[in-house]
Tab-separated table of C-alpha atoms and ligand atoms in Angstrom:
chain	number	residue	atom	x	y	z
A	256	MET	CA	48.566	132.384	164.263
A	257	SER	CA	48.908	130.303	161.039
A	258	ARG	CA	45.598	130.175	159.228
A	259	SER	CA	44.163	126.997	157.636
A	260	TYR	CA	42.367	126.135	154.280
A	261	TYR	CA	39.953	123.538	153.171
A	262	ILE	CA	39.409	122.658	149.666
A	263	GLN	CA	36.662	120.617	148.201
A	264	THR	CA	37.217	119.261	144.753
A	265	LEU	CA	34.463	118.264	142.424
A	266	GLY	CA	34.449	117.039	138.881
A	267	CYS	CA	37.061	115.670	136.500
A	268	GLN	CA	40.628	114.708	137.110
A	269	MET	CA	41.641	117.852	135.600
A	270	ASN	CA	40.079	119.802	138.684
A	271	TYR	CA	41.869	117.307	140.951
A	272	SER	CA	45.166	118.015	139.340
A	273	ASP	CA	44.427	121.923	139.526
A	274	SER	CA	43.760	121.438	143.207
A	275	GLU	CA	47.273	120.133	143.686
A	276	ARG	CA	48.638	123.398	142.186
A	277	ILE	CA	46.265	125.419	144.455
A	278	ASP	CA	47.748	123.467	147.487
A	279	THR	CA	51.262	124.695	146.464
A	280	VAL	CA	50.260	128.354	146.310
A	281	LEU	CA	48.293	128.398	149.575
A	282	GLN	CA	50.999	126.406	151.403
A	283	HIS	CA	53.644	128.960	150.131
A	284	LEU	CA	51.492	131.694	151.589
A	285	GLY	CA	52.004	129.960	155.130
A	286	LEU	CA	48.500	128.371	155.115
A	287	THR	CA	47.971	124.906	156.541
A	288	LYS	CA	45.585	122.277	155.009
A	289	THR	CA	42.667	121.075	156.989
A	290	ASP	CA	40.227	118.131	156.085
A	291	GLU	CA	37.567	119.711	158.224
A	292	MET	CA	35.566	122.483	156.653
A	293	ASN	CA	34.523	123.616	160.152
A	294	ASN	CA	37.987	124.448	161.291
A	295	ALA	CA	38.995	126.320	158.168
A	296	ASP	CA	39.776	129.968	157.932
A	297	LEU	CA	39.597	129.760	153.921
A	298	ILE	CA	37.126	127.483	152.337
A	299	LEU	CA	37.675	126.748	148.741
A	300	PHE	CA	35.511	125.053	146.233
A	301	ASN	CA	36.947	123.739	142.933
A	302	THR	CA	33.739	123.477	141.008
A	303	CYS	CA	32.575	121.462	138.065
A	304	SER	CA	29.547	122.696	136.036
A	305	ILE	CA	29.287	120.095	133.384
A	306	ARG	CA	25.988	119.322	134.798
A	307	GLN	CA	23.538	121.142	137.291
A	308	LYS	CA	24.036	118.666	139.912
A	309	GLY	CA	27.753	119.651	140.357
A	310	GLU	CA	26.639	123.532	140.795
A	311	ASP	CA	23.864	122.395	143.201
A	312	ARG	CA	26.266	120.475	145.327
A	313	VAL	CA	28.192	123.841	145.942
A	314	LEU	CA	25.348	126.158	146.162
A	315	GLY	CA	23.662	123.610	148.632
A	316	GLN	CA	26.472	124.229	151.147
A	317	MET	CA	26.193	127.997	151.372
A	318	ARG	CA	23.669	127.783	154.234
A	319	LYS	CA	26.031	126.078	156.478
A	320	ILE	CA	28.582	128.682	155.637
A	321	THR	CA	26.215	131.558	156.637
A	322	GLN	CA	26.067	129.831	160.263
A	323	MET	CA	29.695	129.361	160.319
A	324	ARG	CA	30.396	132.955	159.566
A	325	ARG	CA	28.504	133.738	162.652
A	326	VAL	CA	31.340	132.403	164.959
A	327	ARG	CA	34.144	132.857	162.542
A	328	PRO	CA	34.334	136.609	161.384
A	329	ASN	CA	37.523	136.098	159.565
A	330	LEU	CA	36.303	133.239	157.301
A	331	LEU	CA	36.880	133.585	153.601
A	332	VAL	CA	34.926	131.581	151.041
A	333	ALA	CA	36.180	131.228	147.416
A	334	ILE	CA	35.380	129.438	144.218
A	335	THR	CA	37.198	128.380	141.411
A	336	GLY	CA	36.813	125.837	138.558
A	337	CYS	CA	34.142	125.831	135.863
A	338	MET	CA	31.517	127.726	137.690
A	339	VAL	CA	33.672	130.893	137.539
A	340	ARG	CA	33.697	133.205	134.625
A	341	LYS	CA	35.474	136.177	136.315
A	342	THR	CA	38.421	136.518	138.629
A	343	ALA	CA	37.254	139.239	141.446
A	344	THR	CA	36.888	139.628	145.103
A	345	LYS	CA	33.673	141.042	146.623
A	346	LEU	CA	35.609	144.401	147.402
A	347	PHE	CA	35.428	144.869	143.532
A	348	SER	CA	32.884	142.643	141.619
A	349	GLU	CA	30.838	143.357	138.492
A	350	PRO	CA	27.119	143.266	138.539
A	351	ASP	CA	26.910	140.051	136.561
A	352	SER	CA	29.557	138.358	139.000
A	353	LEU	CA	28.824	135.209	140.763
A	354	LEU	CA	29.871	137.042	143.931
A	355	ARG	CA	26.887	139.290	143.697
A	356	LYS	CA	24.618	136.404	143.250
A	357	VAL	CA	25.889	134.423	145.912
A	358	ASP	CA	26.190	136.456	149.226
A	359	GLU	CA	28.375	134.063	151.149
A	360	LEU	CA	31.265	134.281	148.579
A	361	ASP	CA	34.286	136.554	149.012
A	362	MET	CA	36.313	135.638	145.968
A	363	THR	CA	36.185	134.045	142.671
A	364	PHE	CA	39.177	133.050	140.416
A	365	ARG	CA	39.641	131.482	137.059
A	366	ILE	CA	42.140	128.739	137.484
A	367	GLU	CA	44.641	130.368	134.933
A	368	ASP	CA	44.442	133.294	137.370
A	369	LEU	CA	45.847	131.145	140.230
A	370	PRO	CA	48.965	133.398	140.283
A	371	GLN	CA	46.786	136.445	141.439
A	372	VAL	CA	45.429	134.554	144.416
A	373	PRO	CA	48.150	135.713	146.884
A	374	SER	CA	47.326	139.444	146.072
A	375	MET	CA	43.550	138.766	146.306
A	376	LEU	CA	43.897	137.129	149.841
A	377	SER	CA	46.175	139.900	151.200
A	378	GLU	CA	43.422	142.280	150.038
A	379	LEU	CA	40.734	140.329	152.022
A	380	TRP	CA	42.732	139.728	154.920
A	381	PRO	CA	44.442	142.869	155.452
A	382	ASP	CA	45.546	142.021	159.139
A	383	TYR	CA	47.315	138.710	158.115
A	384	SER	CA	51.151	138.795	157.374
A	385	PHE	CA	51.757	136.657	154.248
A	386	PRO	CA	55.287	135.582	153.223
A	387	GLU	CA	56.620	137.450	150.253
A	388	ILE	CA	55.919	135.500	147.012
A	389	ILE	CA	56.688	137.091	143.741
A	390	GLU	CA	53.777	136.874	141.211
A	391	ALA	CA	56.198	137.037	138.372
A	392	ASN	CA	57.357	133.475	139.452
A	393	LEU	CA	53.847	132.514	139.051
A	394	LYS	CA	53.387	134.056	135.563
A	395	ASN	CA	51.755	130.854	134.075
A	396	TYR	CA	49.566	128.554	136.363
A	397	PHE	CA	51.193	125.559	134.705
A	398	ASN	CA	54.619	126.655	135.902
A	399	ILE	CA	53.445	126.128	139.633
A	400	ASN	CA	54.574	122.785	140.775
A	401	PRO	CA	51.692	120.761	142.115
A	402	LEU	CA	51.728	119.177	145.635
A	403	TYR	CA	51.039	115.742	144.358
A	404	THR	CA	48.465	113.894	146.575
A	405	SER	CA	49.941	110.463	145.605
A	406	ARG	CA	53.783	109.700	145.332
A	407	PHE	CA	53.306	106.736	143.014
A	408	GLN	CA	50.461	107.940	140.651
A	409	ALA	CA	49.913	111.469	138.965
A	410	PHE	CA	47.899	113.370	136.537
A	411	VAL	CA	49.679	115.812	134.452
A	412	PRO	CA	47.656	118.387	132.395
A	413	ILE	CA	48.936	118.790	128.835
A	414	GLY	CA	46.495	121.688	127.923
A	415	THR	CA	43.345	123.567	128.729
A	416	GLY	CA	40.315	124.505	126.994
A	417	CYS	CA	38.422	123.134	123.912
A	418	ASP	CA	37.660	124.289	120.700
A	419	ASN	CA	35.004	121.603	119.710
A	420	PHE	CA	31.881	123.322	120.793
A	421	CYS	CA	29.681	120.280	121.212
A	422	THR	CA	26.227	122.001	121.509
A	423	TYR	CA	25.405	120.667	125.014
A	424	CYS	CA	28.849	121.507	126.593
A	425	ILE	CA	29.872	124.378	128.798
A	426	VAL	CA	33.696	123.553	128.681
A	427	PRO	CA	34.710	125.770	125.676
A	428	TYR	CA	33.022	128.705	127.703
A	429	SER	CA	34.256	127.772	131.058
A	430	ARG	CA	37.908	126.880	130.156
A	431	LYS	CA	37.915	128.846	126.889
A	432	ARG	CA	40.067	128.208	123.874
A	433	GLU	CA	42.137	125.089	123.457
A	434	LYS	CA	45.853	125.798	124.233
A	435	SER	CA	48.415	123.178	124.633
A	436	ARG	CA	51.343	123.201	127.123
A	437	GLU	CA	54.838	123.047	125.894
A	438	MET	CA	56.169	119.695	125.422
A	439	ASP	CA	59.463	120.280	127.306
A	440	LYS	CA	57.622	121.547	130.254
A	441	ILE	CA	55.223	118.403	130.388
A	442	PHE	CA	58.248	116.227	130.014
A	443	GLU	CA	60.161	118.022	132.896
A	444	GLU	CA	57.109	117.561	135.167
A	445	CYS	CA	56.895	113.768	134.127
A	446	ARG	CA	60.641	113.335	134.543
A	447	ARG	CA	60.591	114.973	137.938
A	448	LEU	CA	57.722	112.771	139.046
A	449	VAL	CA	59.451	109.461	137.845
A	450	ASP	CA	62.569	110.531	139.614
A	451	ASN	CA	60.599	110.869	142.686
A	452	GLY	CA	59.072	107.210	142.477
A	453	CYS	CA	56.029	107.826	140.429
A	454	VAL	CA	55.233	104.809	138.281
A	455	GLU	CA	51.912	105.574	136.597
A	456	ILE	CA	51.182	108.877	134.840
A	457	THR	CA	47.869	109.953	133.164
A	458	LEU	CA	48.063	112.689	130.794
A	459	LEU	CA	45.051	114.945	130.773
A	460	GLY	CA	43.261	117.322	128.394
A	461	GLN	CA	39.558	118.050	127.181
A	462	ASN	CA	40.617	116.401	123.872
A	463	VAL	CA	44.424	114.975	123.946
A	464	ASN	CA	44.114	113.874	120.458
A	465	SER	CA	44.581	117.522	119.129
A	466	TYR	CA	47.369	118.287	121.346
A	467	GLY	CA	49.479	120.889	119.646
A	468	LEU	CA	46.896	121.396	116.815
A	469	SER	CA	44.489	124.076	117.875
A	470	ASN	CA	44.254	127.536	116.457
A	471	LEU	CA	46.011	128.982	119.367
A	472	ASP	CA	48.813	126.307	119.255
A	473	ASN	CA	49.211	127.131	115.420
A	474	LYS	CA	50.185	130.666	116.248
A	475	THR	CA	53.389	129.612	118.185
A	476	ASP	CA	56.594	128.200	117.107
A	477	GLU	CA	56.559	125.411	119.344
A	478	PHE	CA	54.610	123.038	117.263
A	479	LYS	CA	55.385	124.145	113.939
A	480	GLY	CA	55.874	121.604	111.110
A	481	MET	CA	55.012	118.825	113.720
A	482	ARG	CA	53.003	115.996	112.449
A	483	GLN	CA	50.935	114.277	115.258
A	484	PRO	CA	52.469	116.157	118.155
A	485	PHE	CA	50.501	114.066	120.594
A	486	ILE	CA	52.244	110.819	119.555
A	487	LYS	CA	55.759	112.602	119.823
A	488	LEU	CA	54.675	113.459	123.304
A	489	LEU	CA	53.623	109.972	124.216
A	490	GLU	CA	57.060	108.622	122.719
A	491	HIS	CA	58.833	111.170	124.777
A	492	VAL	CA	57.231	110.362	128.058
A	493	ASP	CA	57.348	106.521	127.040
A	494	SER	CA	61.098	106.982	127.195
A	495	LEU	CA	60.937	107.476	130.962
A	496	LYS	CA	60.596	103.710	131.400
A	497	LYS	CA	64.381	103.593	131.700
A	498	TYR	CA	64.030	105.598	134.969
A	499	GLY	CA	61.088	103.814	136.231
A	500	LEU	CA	57.799	104.869	134.484
A	501	GLN	CA	55.686	101.640	134.275
A	502	ARG	CA	52.239	103.026	133.148
A	503	LEU	CA	51.037	105.646	130.800
A	504	ARG	CA	47.564	106.565	130.258
A	505	PHE	CA	45.600	109.475	128.661
A	506	THR	CA	42.246	111.170	128.530
A	507	SER	CA	40.001	112.297	127.052
A	508	ASN	CA	39.690	111.269	123.544
A	509	HIS	CA	37.385	112.562	120.654
A	510	PRO	CA	36.402	109.876	118.034
A	511	LYS	CA	36.876	112.443	115.284
A	512	ASP	CA	40.579	112.930	116.057
A	513	LEU	CA	41.738	109.451	117.053
A	514	SER	CA	44.055	108.467	114.305
A	515	ASP	CA	45.386	105.022	113.138
A	516	GLU	CA	48.878	106.214	114.174
A	517	LEU	CA	47.776	106.809	117.503
A	518	ILE	CA	46.254	103.311	117.710
A	519	ASP	CA	49.460	102.001	116.522
A	520	ALA	CA	51.395	103.834	119.033
A	521	MET	CA	49.281	102.533	121.839
A	522	ALA	CA	50.128	99.132	120.678
A	523	ARG	CA	53.831	99.924	120.053
A	524	LEU	CA	54.905	101.906	123.288
A	525	ASP	CA	55.619	99.735	126.192
A	526	THR	CA	54.192	101.873	128.968
A	527	LEU	CA	50.847	102.581	127.258
A	528	MET	CA	48.092	100.581	128.925
A	529	PRO	CA	45.475	98.630	127.133
A	530	TYR	CA	42.747	100.925	128.053
A	531	LEU	CA	41.029	103.885	126.264
A	532	HIS	CA	38.090	106.206	127.247
A	533	LEU	CA	36.210	107.125	123.958
A	534	PRO	CA	33.120	109.028	124.610
A	535	ILE	CA	30.377	108.342	122.056
A	536	GLN	CA	27.599	110.447	123.602
A	537	SER	CA	24.776	108.985	121.452
A	538	GLY	CA	24.209	106.049	119.099
A	539	ASN	CA	22.055	108.039	116.697
A	540	ASP	CA	23.486	109.922	113.764
A	541	GLU	CA	21.016	112.629	113.757
A	542	ILE	CA	21.588	113.306	117.494
A	543	LEU	CA	25.316	113.337	116.948
A	544	LYS	CA	24.962	115.846	114.163
A	545	ARG	CA	22.556	117.892	116.626
A	546	MET	CA	25.459	117.617	119.194
A	547	ASN	CA	28.028	118.887	116.733
A	548	ARG	CA	30.129	115.768	117.271
A	549	ASN	CA	31.361	115.428	113.822
A	550	TYR	CA	31.535	111.748	113.419
A	551	THR	CA	28.960	109.051	112.713
A	552	VAL	CA	27.919	105.806	114.529
A	553	ASP	CA	29.556	103.786	111.702
A	554	SER	CA	32.896	105.679	111.980
A	555	TYR	CA	32.832	105.063	115.669
A	556	ARG	CA	32.206	101.330	115.102
A	557	GLU	CA	35.316	101.211	112.812
A	558	LEU	CA	37.535	102.782	115.361
A	559	ILE	CA	36.476	100.167	117.956
A	560	LYS	CA	37.127	97.521	115.198
A	561	LYS	CA	40.676	98.974	114.697
A	562	LEU	CA	41.369	99.319	118.421
A	563	ARG	CA	40.310	95.753	119.257
A	564	LYS	CA	42.253	94.320	116.203
A	565	THR	CA	45.547	96.240	116.917
A	566	ILE	CA	45.401	95.924	120.774
A	567	PRO	CA	43.695	92.643	121.479
A	568	GLY	CA	41.683	92.542	124.748
A	569	ILE	CA	41.746	96.391	125.053
A	570	SER	CA	39.151	97.699	127.545
A	571	ILE	CA	37.195	100.587	126.408
A	572	SER	CA	34.843	103.140	128.279
A	573	THR	CA	32.444	105.850	127.033
A	574	ASP	CA	30.337	108.732	128.008
A	575	ILE	CA	26.597	108.843	126.980
A	576	ILE	CA	24.128	111.544	127.421
A	577	VAL	CA	20.378	110.523	127.570
A	578	GLY	CA	17.438	112.888	126.757
A	579	PHE	CA	19.269	115.456	124.659
A	580	CYS	CA	16.859	117.919	123.008
A	581	GLY	CA	14.474	116.016	120.718
A	582	GLU	CA	15.757	112.599	121.456
A	583	THR	CA	12.880	110.332	120.529
A	584	GLU	CA	12.464	106.841	121.956
A	585	GLU	CA	13.630	105.164	118.759
A	586	GLN	CA	16.837	107.361	118.751
A	587	PHE	CA	17.537	106.373	122.536
A	588	MET	CA	16.956	102.812	121.464
A	589	ASP	CA	19.720	103.211	118.749
A	590	THR	CA	21.990	104.055	121.713
A	591	TYR	CA	20.635	101.065	123.694
A	592	ARG	CA	21.148	98.620	120.813
A	593	LEU	CA	24.817	100.084	120.199
A	594	PHE	CA	25.618	99.413	123.736
A	595	GLU	CA	24.427	95.756	123.285
A	596	GLU	CA	26.547	95.487	120.310
A	597	ILE	CA	29.781	97.273	121.568
A	598	LYS	CA	29.737	96.119	125.016
A	599	TRP	CA	31.694	98.874	126.626
A	600	ASP	CA	33.650	97.921	129.657
A	601	MET	CA	32.653	100.911	131.497
A	602	ALA	CA	30.237	103.922	130.559
A	603	TYR	CA	29.507	107.143	132.243
A	604	HIS	CA	26.044	108.148	131.263
A	605	ALA	CA	24.287	111.394	132.080
A	606	GLN	CA	20.890	112.839	131.919
A	607	TYR	CA	21.040	115.969	129.569
A	608	SER	CA	20.984	119.313	131.583
A	609	THR	CA	21.008	122.644	129.998
A	610	ARG	CA	23.994	124.782	130.498
A	611	LYS	CA	23.587	128.358	130.205
A	612	GLY	CA	25.218	130.037	127.013
A	613	THR	CA	25.673	126.873	125.105
A	614	PHE	CA	24.307	126.461	121.554
A	615	ALA	CA	21.688	124.135	122.828
A	616	ASP	CA	20.639	126.241	125.619
A	617	GLN	CA	20.064	129.172	122.932
A	618	ASN	CA	18.740	127.292	119.835
A	619	LEU	CA	17.340	123.946	120.920
A	620	GLU	CA	14.684	122.982	123.279
A	621	ASP	CA	15.299	120.856	126.397
A	622	ASP	CA	11.973	119.003	125.729
A	623	ILE	CA	12.623	115.512	127.233
A	624	PRO	CA	10.518	115.341	130.490
A	625	LYS	CA	12.695	114.550	133.590
A	626	GLU	CA	11.012	111.148	134.227
A	627	VAL	CA	11.709	110.058	130.600
A	628	LYS	CA	15.363	110.953	131.152
A	629	LYS	CA	15.610	109.075	134.470
A	630	ASP	CA	13.911	106.175	132.738
A	631	ARG	CA	16.411	105.936	129.906
A	632	TRP	CA	19.198	106.445	132.300
A	633	HIS	CA	18.057	103.488	134.496
A	634	ARG	CA	17.549	101.401	131.427
A	635	LEU	CA	21.143	101.975	130.237
A	636	ASN	CA	22.467	101.363	133.709
A	637	GLU	CA	20.832	97.962	133.921
A	638	LEU	CA	22.367	97.304	130.644
A	639	LEU	CA	25.898	98.484	131.720
A	640	LYS	CA	25.673	96.330	134.844
A	641	SER	CA	25.186	93.092	132.960
A	642	THR	CA	27.763	94.136	130.170
A	643	SER	CA	30.329	95.241	132.730
A	644	HIS	CA	29.722	91.871	134.606
A	645	GLU	CA	30.327	90.028	131.514
A	646	LYS	CA	33.388	91.731	130.533
A	647	ASN	CA	34.802	91.276	134.123
A	648	ARG	CA	33.903	87.493	134.116
A	649	GLU	CA	36.325	87.052	130.987
A	650	PHE	CA	39.094	87.989	133.398
A	651	GLU	CA	38.367	85.167	135.713
A	652	GLY	CA	41.481	82.777	136.075
A	653	ARG	CA	43.537	85.304	134.283
A	654	GLU	CA	46.698	87.015	135.952
A	655	VAL	CA	46.602	90.797	136.133
A	656	GLU	CA	49.248	93.433	137.380
A	657	VAL	CA	47.557	95.928	139.980
A	658	LEU	CA	49.015	99.178	141.076
A	659	VAL	CA	47.712	99.289	144.887
A	660	GLU	CA	45.956	102.644	145.537
A	661	LYS	CA	44.580	101.828	149.101
A	662	PHE	CA	44.562	99.572	152.078
A	663	THR	CA	41.679	99.205	154.525
A	664	LYS	CA	40.817	96.538	157.050
A	665	GLY	CA	42.923	93.893	155.517
A	666	ARG	CA	41.985	94.578	152.086
A	667	CYS	CA	43.924	96.269	149.242
A	668	GLU	CA	42.319	97.867	146.170
A	669	GLY	CA	43.948	99.129	142.912
A	670	ARG	CA	43.677	99.222	139.088
A	671	SER	CA	44.818	96.608	136.759
A	672	GLU	CA	46.541	97.253	133.215
A	673	HIS	CA	42.895	97.410	131.840
A	674	SER	CA	41.827	99.882	134.315
A	675	LYS	CA	39.723	97.421	136.286
A	676	ILE	CA	39.327	97.958	140.066
A	677	VAL	CA	40.802	95.012	141.736
A	678	VAL	CA	40.456	94.107	145.375
A	679	PHE	CA	42.199	91.433	147.364
A	680	ASN	CA	42.852	90.402	150.804
A	681	SER	CA	46.304	91.238	152.372
A	682	ASN	CA	47.839	91.391	155.854
A	683	GLU	CA	50.135	94.068	154.465
A	684	ASP	CA	49.400	97.618	153.210
A	685	LEU	CA	50.908	97.336	149.806
A	686	THR	CA	49.730	100.744	148.668
A	687	GLY	CA	52.134	102.352	145.990
A	688	GLN	CA	53.255	98.659	144.745
A	689	LEU	CA	52.673	96.867	141.570
A	690	VAL	CA	51.716	93.285	142.598
A	691	ASN	CA	50.619	90.329	140.488
A	692	LEU	CA	47.246	88.749	141.190
A	693	GLN	CA	45.136	85.937	139.889
A	694	VAL	CA	41.562	86.948	139.327
A	695	LYS	CA	39.113	84.855	141.286
A	696	LYS	CA	35.910	86.458	140.536
A	697	GLY	CA	34.491	88.985	138.054
A	698	ARG	CA	31.791	91.147	139.721
A	699	GLU	CA	29.770	93.632	138.380
A	700	TRP	CA	31.965	96.661	139.034
A	701	LEU	CA	35.240	95.107	140.005
A	702	LEU	CA	37.388	92.093	140.099
A	703	GLU	CA	38.470	90.036	143.146
A	704	GLY	CA	41.706	88.535	143.139
A	705	CYS	CA	44.486	86.958	145.203
A	706	LEU	CA	48.291	87.278	145.458
A	707	THR	CA	50.246	84.805	143.317
B	140	LIG	N1	24.465	117.288	130.272
B	140	LIG	C1	24.695	116.252	130.375
B	140	LIG	N2	25.919	115.702	130.274
B	140	LIG	C2	26.725	116.451	129.968
B	140	LIG	N3	28.344	116.309	129.718
B	140	LIG	C3	28.754	117.312	129.132
B	140	LIG	N4	27.823	118.286	129.110
B	140	LIG	C4	26.583	117.962	129.634
B	140	LIG	C5	25.335	118.374	129.751
B	140	LIG	N5	24.916	119.611	129.521
B	140	LIG	C6	28.863	114.994	129.785
B	140	LIG	C7	29.437	114.356	128.401
B	140	LIG	C8	30.979	114.450	128.648
B	140	LIG	C9	31.128	114.216	130.002
B	140	LIG	C10	32.271	114.683	130.651
B	140	LIG	O1	29.866	114.854	130.600
B	140	LIG	O2	29.060	112.997	128.246
B	140	LIG	O3	31.647	113.602	127.855
B	141	LIG	FE1	32.780	119.439	125.978
B	141	LIG	FE2	32.949	118.454	123.256
B	141	LIG	FE3	35.062	119.638	124.255
B	141	LIG	FE4	34.390	117.393	125.285
B	141	LIG	S1	35.053	117.866	123.125
B	141	LIG	S2	34.914	119.342	126.426
B	141	LIG	S3	32.138	117.397	125.110
B	141	LIG	S4	33.099	120.590	123.692
């Protein structure tokens, strides 16, 4: 009898994109996907460790799994994603492995080791007959075609890892050194998507602005002598508009690497949407230095000015960490006041949590009490609510084009060019279609529209 798997994905869009590649491998092995953890023979967590909360969410489910094991002796439990440092099964694991620490786990794999998953599974399920799949075909996990969740919208990774070593961040340790994917492979994937009806593509990387420029990239011929490879990539993908691509987005950006040429390209290329995610992290120069961010508040202000001048009406979102090591009330207030000044359309703010092995963990004191972090988070959130409301009200009466993502009970929901969530009433399920709407109301977190 065929066996089934359940996959729970946490964290960023990169993880969701990785899960689509995991689907391909598991379904090639004859496993069927289930949405019910209780029915699954293989339970897989694609994890995020950027904050402690994400790890707690996974570990918190282990007790339930112990109970499930009593009635399902064949059950396998696996973890991939940022919580994993080593690829191993419980048949062979090293003492410091996650497998030794968490009893319920059977296997852990780093996402780039996805090609090894078939052989790991056959070790753990010796009684199950797997169809032959040749590991050589899976040499590089990027070469595995994803089973896209959506037919009209896709996330395409353009590289992995990060060389920036922001002092609070685990990513350079979990996803290791920055390495860009070959441009023609990215283009091929985008071309295939567009040929199959995809109208919106988001290019993904930890820092897309340094695409093709990392130390590892410099060692290959691929990007030799190329100036601004990311812009070249954007131009290349933008050319797919003749085959039906309508919208191109990219994330995430780093203020230290966002060039004037890229801002110009955003204005120039037809498919690029007027929206940018540009994490600031803090509005105080001393804290930015302590975070190893390599830019100043003033240089960030300049970027915002250029963006707003070159792409009028652009919507901009950011990430902010509150309560980083040693952050005084006055330093937090610098962030607060900068928020009032810049008025981001959206912000994802987080309370600082120490990540093991990072520079901050080893050299700085996590000295801001929990309650203070919480209080700062709430103050920023109140401010965000009013800023976001104000920004959304600016759209009232305007026409927007929305790519509909879902339909429930007579209501469609999608995103506008500016990446605003827009809801509207409709008798028909318009999922996957681009529709023109008039904005009736700007709410705190979304726009309400009606079909024109
Ligand atoms: N604590 C809290 N937030 C963090 N982020 C990254 N590391 C941490 C941490 N240790 C946030 C940053 C980043 C976003 C993806 O997650 O704001 O931009
Ligand atoms: Fe982490 Fe900084 Fe790299 Fe972003 S740029 S992934 S915050 S180290």
